[in-house]
Amino acid sequence: MNSDSDLQIAGDILEVPHLLQAPREHPVTVAEFAGLARSIAADRSQWEHLVQYDATSRWYHRLRTGPGYEVWLLSWVPGQGSGLHGHGRSSGVLTVLTGALTERTERGTRALGSGAQRVFAPGYVHEVVNDALEAAVSLHVYYPGLTEMPMRPQSQLRSTGGTPMAHSARCAAASPTADVTA
């Protein structure tokens, strides 16, 4: 017996297949959706050749669908923005692939650089803008798939004076979103 513990494992625990979960083909948890976005972001061959830039309107392309979810690729030339909007009953993961974007919410303004991720719940309202001098590309995963994107009046977004929001545990706990870094 081990003097530190009465527990001993006989044999190889990995040889007991009923104790192991089979790998999932599609994500089902928030962490798995964020992981899906990170894996797509890391493999530029999946998306880089598809990106187009349109000075007259935001360009977007549905990259992938799965059971109940969809993945969108968006490009943003300098000055383009989404307008203040919600996502209906969809949750989402926004990942900045290249460049930088600015997210504005009623809580303030947040700079999102390449690799930054935002995870949000149904009911979340924000505006995303490319305030930089160079184009940006982002990836958006929605579950369930996005069926509506209700636009909101800008008056619902209080002025933040352009000050970036401070990241704190209190803000993260009070908000239906979470920051995830790649």
XYZ file of N, CA and C in Angstrom:
546
model
N 0.833 -1.186 0.000
C 0.000 0.000 0.000
C 0.871 1.241 0.000
N 0.361 2.241 -0.710
C 1.003 3.538 -0.738
C 0.718 4.234 0.582
N 1.731 4.760 1.214
C 1.533 5.396 2.507
C 0.741 6.697 2.415
N 0.697 7.335 1.242
C -0.023 8.594 1.080
C -1.504 8.396 0.778
N -1.885 7.216 0.299
C -3.267 7.025 -0.116
C -3.628 5.553 -0.054
N -4.890 5.304 0.193
C -5.373 3.930 0.189
C -5.861 3.519 -1.186
N -5.870 4.445 -2.145
C -6.378 4.180 -3.482
C -5.271 3.622 -4.364
N -5.559 2.511 -5.007
C -4.640 1.947 -5.973
C -5.437 1.549 -7.202
N -4.867 1.791 -8.359
C -5.518 1.418 -9.609
C -4.748 0.250 -10.191
N -5.469 -0.818 -10.445
C -4.841 -2.006 -11.014
C -5.057 -1.997 -12.515
N -4.030 -2.124 -13.278
C -4.158 -2.155 -14.736
C -4.223 -0.757 -15.335
N -4.572 -0.706 -16.602
C -4.626 0.545 -17.354
C -6.060 1.048 -17.401
N -6.320 2.204 -16.779
C -7.669 2.754 -16.732
C -8.193 3.044 -18.142
N -7.312 3.321 -19.087
C -7.735 3.603 -20.455
C -8.217 2.358 -21.194
N -8.015 1.211 -20.612
C -8.491 -0.040 -21.203
C -9.936 -0.342 -20.846
N -10.572 0.546 -20.127
C -11.959 0.356 -19.734
C -12.810 1.305 -20.593
N -13.199 0.874 -21.802
C -13.849 1.776 -22.756
C -15.155 2.382 -22.262
N -15.891 1.701 -21.416
C -17.159 2.252 -20.964
C -16.980 3.478 -20.070
N -15.775 3.728 -19.572
C -15.512 4.907 -18.759
C -15.121 6.118 -19.601
N -14.814 5.911 -20.854
C -14.390 6.996 -21.731
C -15.558 7.494 -22.563
N -15.668 8.819 -22.694
C -16.696 9.377 -23.556
C -16.205 9.364 -24.993
N -17.088 9.011 -25.894
C -16.730 9.054 -27.310
C -16.577 10.514 -27.720
N -15.605 10.815 -28.580
C -15.463 12.196 -29.036
C -16.712 12.630 -29.808
N -17.101 13.872 -29.599
C -18.287 14.390 -30.286
C -17.915 14.872 -31.682
N -18.822 14.659 -32.600
C -18.620 15.143 -33.960
C -18.898 16.634 -34.051
N -19.848 17.127 -33.231
C -20.238 18.531 -33.250
C -20.252 19.079 -31.829
N -19.959 20.384 -31.672
C -19.956 20.972 -30.332
C -21.368 21.072 -29.757
N -21.450 21.014 -28.421
C -22.736 21.186 -27.751
C -22.637 22.114 -26.542
N -21.441 22.385 -26.045
C -21.271 23.268 -24.889
C -20.655 24.586 -25.344
N -20.760 25.601 -24.499
C -20.157 26.900 -24.800
C -18.656 26.731 -25.034
N -18.005 25.959 -24.173
C -16.565 25.744 -24.315
C -16.235 25.069 -25.656
N -17.075 24.126 -26.074
C -16.823 23.446 -27.349
C -17.056 24.381 -28.533
N -18.050 25.280 -28.444
C -18.258 26.245 -29.530
C -17.088 27.224 -29.599
N -16.602 27.678 -28.447
C -15.425 28.554 -28.428
C -14.208 27.811 -28.978
N -14.081 26.537 -28.637
C -12.983 25.719 -29.165
C -13.083 25.528 -30.667
N -14.303 25.336 -31.182
C -14.505 25.227 -32.620
C -14.024 26.501 -33.302
N -14.414 27.654 -32.763
C -13.988 28.927 -33.352
C -12.471 29.060 -33.320
N -11.843 28.680 -32.207
C -10.371 28.752 -32.125
C -9.704 27.815 -33.116
N -10.267 26.620 -33.310
C -9.641 25.673 -34.245
C -9.765 26.170 -35.683
N -10.900 26.768 -36.038
C -11.048 27.337 -37.378
C -10.099 28.521 -37.538
N -10.007 29.370 -36.519
C -9.111 30.530 -36.569
C -7.661 30.104 -36.788
N -7.265 29.024 -36.149
C -5.877 28.562 -36.243
C -5.547 27.961 -37.601
N -6.543 27.489 -38.328
C -6.322 26.862 -39.634
C -6.762 27.818 -40.740
N -5.878 28.744 -41.095
C -6.200 29.776 -42.083
C -6.619 29.201 -43.432
N -6.213 27.973 -43.726
C -6.573 27.373 -45.019
C -8.080 27.141 -45.126
N -8.790 27.120 -43.987
C -10.248 26.927 -44.005
C -11.004 28.187 -44.399
N -10.367 29.360 -44.244
C -11.135 30.587 -44.439
C -10.424 31.698 -45.216
N -9.113 31.754 -45.168
C -8.388 32.901 -45.735
C -8.679 33.126 -47.219
N -8.750 32.066 -48.002
C -8.976 32.191 -49.445
C -10.399 32.643 -49.788
N -11.314 32.588 -48.831
C -12.708 32.973 -49.064
C -12.987 34.453 -48.818
N -12.128 35.105 -48.059
C -12.391 36.470 -47.619
C -12.410 37.443 -48.794
N -13.437 38.278 -48.796
C -13.553 39.369 -49.758
C -13.827 40.646 -48.978
N -13.492 41.785 -49.582
C -13.721 43.072 -48.938
C -14.623 43.897 -49.837
N -15.637 44.506 -49.242
C -16.604 45.302 -49.990
C -16.734 46.658 -49.303
N -16.366 47.713 -50.002
C -16.397 49.054 -49.419
C -17.817 49.574 -49.238
N -18.800 48.982 -49.919
C -20.176 49.494 -49.830
C -21.014 48.810 -48.759
N -20.697 47.586 -48.405
C -21.433 46.895 -47.336
C -20.555 45.800 -46.742
N -20.904 45.391 -45.532
C -20.129 44.320 -44.906
C -20.294 43.041 -45.703
N -19.194 42.336 -45.906
C -19.211 41.060 -46.624
C -19.320 39.944 -45.587
N -20.094 38.912 -45.911
C -20.211 37.757 -45.012
C -20.408 36.496 -45.843
N -20.008 35.381 -45.252
C -20.084 34.085 -45.923
C -20.343 33.010 -44.865
N -21.379 32.181 -45.082
C -21.609 31.075 -44.149
C -20.568 30.013 -44.438
N -19.720 29.763 -43.466
C -18.583 28.862 -43.616
C -18.940 27.413 -43.329
N -19.831 27.208 -42.369
C -20.140 25.845 -41.952
C -21.467 25.823 -41.209
N -22.149 24.685 -41.272
C -23.337 24.464 -40.452
C -23.217 23.102 -39.791
N -23.913 22.952 -38.711
C -23.966 21.675 -38.005
C -25.329 21.569 -37.361
N -25.543 20.547 -36.569
C -26.851 20.373 -35.930
C -27.184 21.557 -35.022
N -28.003 22.464 -35.531
C -28.462 23.594 -34.741
C -27.527 24.786 -34.680
N -26.378 24.750 -35.318
C -25.459 25.885 -35.263
C -24.967 26.239 -36.651
N -24.432 27.455 -36.766
C -23.805 27.877 -38.014
C -22.603 28.758 -37.708
N -21.663 28.770 -38.659
C -20.420 29.518 -38.532
C -20.334 30.494 -39.695
N -20.141 31.774 -39.386
C -20.080 32.825 -40.398
C -18.719 33.497 -40.386
N -18.263 33.864 -41.575
C -17.023 34.611 -41.777
C -17.431 36.005 -42.238
N -16.907 37.063 -41.599
C -17.241 38.441 -41.962
C -15.975 39.246 -42.177
N -16.028 40.179 -43.120
C -14.912 41.115 -43.281
C -15.419 42.516 -42.997
N -14.498 43.358 -42.557
C -14.820 44.725 -42.140
C -13.742 45.655 -42.689
N -14.087 46.538 -43.603
C -13.130 47.558 -44.027
C -13.203 48.690 -43.007
N -12.174 49.543 -42.957
C -12.205 50.637 -41.975
C -13.495 51.448 -42.071
N -14.086 51.703 -40.902
C -15.306 52.493 -40.825
C -16.590 51.683 -40.865
N -16.530 50.431 -41.285
C -17.755 49.631 -41.336
C -18.144 49.162 -39.948
N -19.474 49.046 -39.743
C -19.977 48.588 -38.467
C -21.279 47.832 -38.643
N -21.674 47.161 -37.599
C -22.872 46.324 -37.636
C -24.140 47.093 -37.302
N -24.008 48.245 -36.670
C -25.161 48.897 -36.082
C -25.490 48.183 -34.778
N -26.209 48.847 -33.910
C -26.579 48.256 -32.629
C -27.639 47.186 -32.879
N -27.383 45.966 -32.430
C -28.284 44.851 -32.743
C -28.243 43.769 -31.670
N -29.270 42.939 -31.685
C -29.334 41.755 -30.847
C -29.219 40.517 -31.727
N -29.375 39.353 -31.121
C -29.219 38.083 -31.842
C -30.407 37.157 -31.632
N -31.565 37.738 -31.263
C -32.739 36.910 -31.043
C -32.487 35.881 -29.965
N -32.832 34.638 -30.243
C -32.673 33.566 -29.249
C -31.335 32.839 -29.362
N -30.431 33.375 -30.183
C -29.136 32.723 -30.395
C -28.085 33.183 -29.392
N -27.247 32.230 -28.982
C -26.007 32.521 -28.269
C -24.918 32.605 -29.321
N -23.785 33.170 -28.971
C -22.752 33.282 -29.989
C -21.349 33.357 -29.443
N -20.408 33.134 -30.365
C -18.982 33.310 -30.106
C -18.449 34.162 -31.247
N -17.909 35.336 -30.922
C -17.283 36.208 -31.904
C -15.777 36.089 -31.723
N -15.051 35.813 -32.791
C -13.600 35.679 -32.741
C -12.995 36.580 -33.798
N -12.064 37.440 -33.407
C -11.369 38.297 -34.364
C -10.221 37.489 -34.960
N -10.263 37.308 -36.280
C -9.237 36.514 -36.965
C -8.039 37.372 -37.361
N -8.301 38.540 -37.939
C -7.227 39.467 -38.321
C -7.709 40.887 -38.050
N -6.759 41.775 -37.820
C -7.106 43.172 -37.598
C -7.641 43.407 -36.193
N -8.408 44.489 -36.065
C -8.967 44.859 -34.765
C -10.376 45.397 -34.952
N -11.232 45.089 -33.998
C -12.609 45.579 -34.001
C -12.894 46.229 -32.653
N -13.926 47.055 -32.619
C -14.373 47.691 -31.390
C -15.793 47.231 -31.124
N -16.049 46.784 -29.899
C -17.398 46.389 -29.508
C -17.944 47.435 -28.550
N -19.156 47.912 -28.843
C -19.822 48.883 -27.978
C -21.092 48.257 -27.415
N -21.249 48.363 -26.106
C -22.452 47.886 -25.428
C -22.898 48.975 -24.471
N -24.015 48.747 -23.801
C -24.470 49.722 -22.808
C -23.491 49.824 -21.637
N -22.631 48.838 -21.488
C -21.650 48.832 -20.390
C -20.366 49.559 -20.736
N -20.138 49.842 -22.038
C -18.925 50.547 -22.425
C -18.383 50.064 -23.747
N -17.116 50.359 -23.970
C -16.438 50.050 -25.230
C -15.278 49.109 -24.954
N -15.095 48.142 -25.828
C -14.026 47.152 -25.660
C -13.286 46.982 -26.982
N -11.964 47.092 -26.937
C -11.124 46.856 -28.105
C -10.875 45.353 -28.218
N -11.066 44.804 -29.419
C -10.874 43.376 -29.665
C -9.800 43.208 -30.729
N -8.636 42.756 -30.327
C -7.545 42.533 -31.263
C -7.596 41.136 -31.839
N -6.713 40.873 -32.759
C -6.637 39.561 -33.397
C -6.484 38.473 -32.334
N -7.345 37.455 -32.405
C -7.321 36.353 -31.443
C -8.317 36.517 -30.302
N -8.860 37.720 -30.128
C -9.824 37.944 -29.034
C -11.130 37.225 -29.338
N -11.773 36.749 -28.281
C -13.081 36.099 -28.413
C -14.049 36.720 -27.425
N -15.317 36.808 -27.838
C -16.416 37.210 -26.964
C -17.477 36.135 -27.064
N -17.961 35.691 -25.928
C -19.030 34.700 -25.866
C -20.244 35.410 -25.296
N -21.398 35.266 -25.951
C -22.579 35.970 -25.458
C -23.808 35.080 -25.481
N -24.751 35.440 -24.610
C -25.997 34.691 -24.425
C -27.123 35.345 -25.219
N -28.242 34.646 -25.376
C -29.405 35.263 -26.024
C -29.771 36.566 -25.306
N -30.222 37.543 -26.067
C -30.599 38.824 -25.492
C -29.480 39.843 -25.458
N -28.267 39.436 -25.787
C -27.124 40.352 -25.757
C -27.232 41.352 -26.910
N -27.013 42.619 -26.605
C -27.092 43.691 -27.601
C -25.743 44.388 -27.671
N -25.228 44.547 -28.886
C -23.953 45.240 -29.063
C -23.857 45.822 -30.470
N -22.816 46.613 -30.657
C -22.444 47.117 -31.980
C -20.979 46.782 -32.165
N -20.622 46.294 -33.353
C -19.236 45.982 -33.659
C -18.819 46.888 -34.816
N -17.651 47.533 -34.668
C -17.190 48.512 -35.645
C -15.704 48.309 -35.893
N -15.285 48.545 -37.130
C -13.852 48.592 -37.424
C -13.436 50.057 -37.360
N -12.872 50.454 -36.226
C -12.384 51.824 -36.030
C -10.926 51.965 -36.437
N -10.313 50.887 -36.893
C -8.892 50.895 -37.236
C -8.686 51.397 -38.668
N -7.447 51.510 -39.059
C -7.102 51.967 -40.406
C -6.894 50.807 -41.374
N -6.942 49.589 -40.869
C -6.772 48.405 -41.712
C -8.000 47.507 -41.608
N -8.211 46.698 -42.636
C -9.356 45.779 -42.665
C -9.239 44.733 -41.553
N -10.370 44.158 -41.199
C -10.420 43.108 -40.179
C -11.299 41.969 -40.683
N -11.085 40.783 -40.122
C -11.901 39.609 -40.439
C -12.301 38.974 -39.113
N -13.568 38.557 -39.027
C -14.048 37.915 -37.801
C -14.835 36.661 -38.137
N -14.927 35.785 -37.148
C -15.656 34.530 -37.256
C -16.754 34.548 -36.198
N -17.973 34.141 -36.577
C -19.111 34.167 -35.669
C -19.782 32.799 -35.665
N -19.914 32.208 -34.480
C -20.605 30.933 -34.315
C -21.898 31.239 -33.567
N -23.029 30.788 -34.113
C -24.329 31.021 -33.489
C -25.018 29.692 -33.195
N -25.571 29.597 -31.953
C -26.362 28.426 -31.581
C -27.581 28.888 -30.810
N -28.766 28.577 -31.213
C -29.064 27.973 -32.517
C -28.714 28.947 -33.639
N -28.752 28.464 -34.865
C -28.432 29.309 -36.003
C -29.189 30.630 -35.941
N -28.556 31.686 -36.418
C -29.129 33.027 -36.354
C -30.343 33.130 -37.264
N -31.506 33.397 -36.683
C -32.731 33.550 -37.469
C -33.207 34.991 -37.491
N -32.692 35.798 -36.587
C -33.043 37.214 -36.575
C -31.892 38.016 -35.983
N -31.802 39.268 -36.403
C -30.800 40.182 -35.875
C -31.482 41.537 -35.713
N -32.330 41.668 -34.678
C -33.098 42.896 -34.525
C -32.193 44.109 -34.286
N -32.384 45.134 -35.106
C -31.620 46.364 -34.971
C -32.241 47.213 -33.864
N -31.407 47.936 -33.155
C -31.842 48.775 -32.048
C -31.436 50.222 -32.332
N -32.189 51.179 -31.807
C -31.797 52.581 -32.000
C -30.509 52.896 -31.250
N -29.666 53.718 -31.837
C -28.393 54.086 -31.205
C -28.614 54.727 -29.842
N -29.782 55.323 -29.607
C -30.056 55.972 -28.329
C -30.035 54.970 -27.171
N -30.158 53.677 -27.476
C -30.100 52.656 -26.421
C -28.667 52.409 -25.953
N -27.708 52.974 -26.668
C -26.298 52.795 -26.315
C -25.822 54.080 -25.664
N -25.574 54.037 -24.365
C -25.153 55.258 -23.678
C -23.715 55.588 -24.052
N -23.366 56.839 -24.005
C -22.020 57.287 -24.349
C -21.028 56.766 -23.314
N -19.905 56.254 -23.795
C -18.866 55.754 -22.888
C -17.623 56.619 -22.957
N -17.674 57.676 -23.773
C -16.511 58.545 -23.867
C -15.319 57.879 -24.519
N -15.514 56.726 -25.161
C -14.423 56.046 -25.851
C -13.452 55.339 -24.931
N -13.782 55.261 -23.644
C -12.891 54.596 -22.701
C -13.114 53.097 -22.743
N -12.045 52.308 -22.944
C -12.228 50.854 -22.957
C -12.756 50.358 -21.617
N -13.582 49.326 -21.680
C -14.122 48.731 -20.464
C -13.024 47.970 -19.742
N -13.029 48.072 -18.433
C -12.085 47.296 -17.630
C -12.645 45.893 -17.482
N -11.768 44.908 -17.590
C -12.197 43.526 -17.420
C -12.070 43.176 -15.945
N -13.163 42.750 -15.347
C -13.118 42.350 -13.940
C -14.069 41.188 -13.730
N -13.855 40.485 -12.671
C -14.727 39.357 -12.364
C -16.147 39.853 -12.112
N -16.287 41.053 -11.508
C -17.609 41.587 -11.245
C -18.365 41.839 -12.541
N -17.712 42.452 -13.533
C -18.358 42.718 -14.828
C -18.701 41.407 -15.522
N -17.804 40.452 -15.471
C -18.049 39.181 -16.148
C -19.227 38.450 -15.508
N -19.340 38.537 -14.189
C -20.435 37.848 -13.508
C -21.771 38.543 -13.750
N -21.752 39.862 -13.935
C -22.993 40.610 -14.108
C -23.455 40.645 -15.551
N -22.601 40.264 -16.484
C -22.920 40.359 -17.909
C -23.242 39.001 -18.488
N -24.148 38.949 -19.513
C -24.415 37.659 -20.141
C -23.350 37.294 -21.157
N -22.168 37.870 -21.043
C -21.067 37.564 -21.951
C -19.848 37.165 -21.164
N -18.892 36.614 -21.848
C -17.618 36.297 -21.222
C -16.507 36.548 -22.211
N -15.361 36.974 -21.695
C -14.178 37.125 -22.525
C -13.463 35.791 -22.567
N -12.985 35.430 -23.723
C -12.192 34.220 -23.883
C -11.009 34.620 -24.734
N -9.812 34.284 -24.333
C -8.668 34.627 -25.153
C -8.164 33.394 -25.865
N -7.732 33.600 -27.098
C -7.258 32.476 -27.912
C -5.831 32.156 -27.614
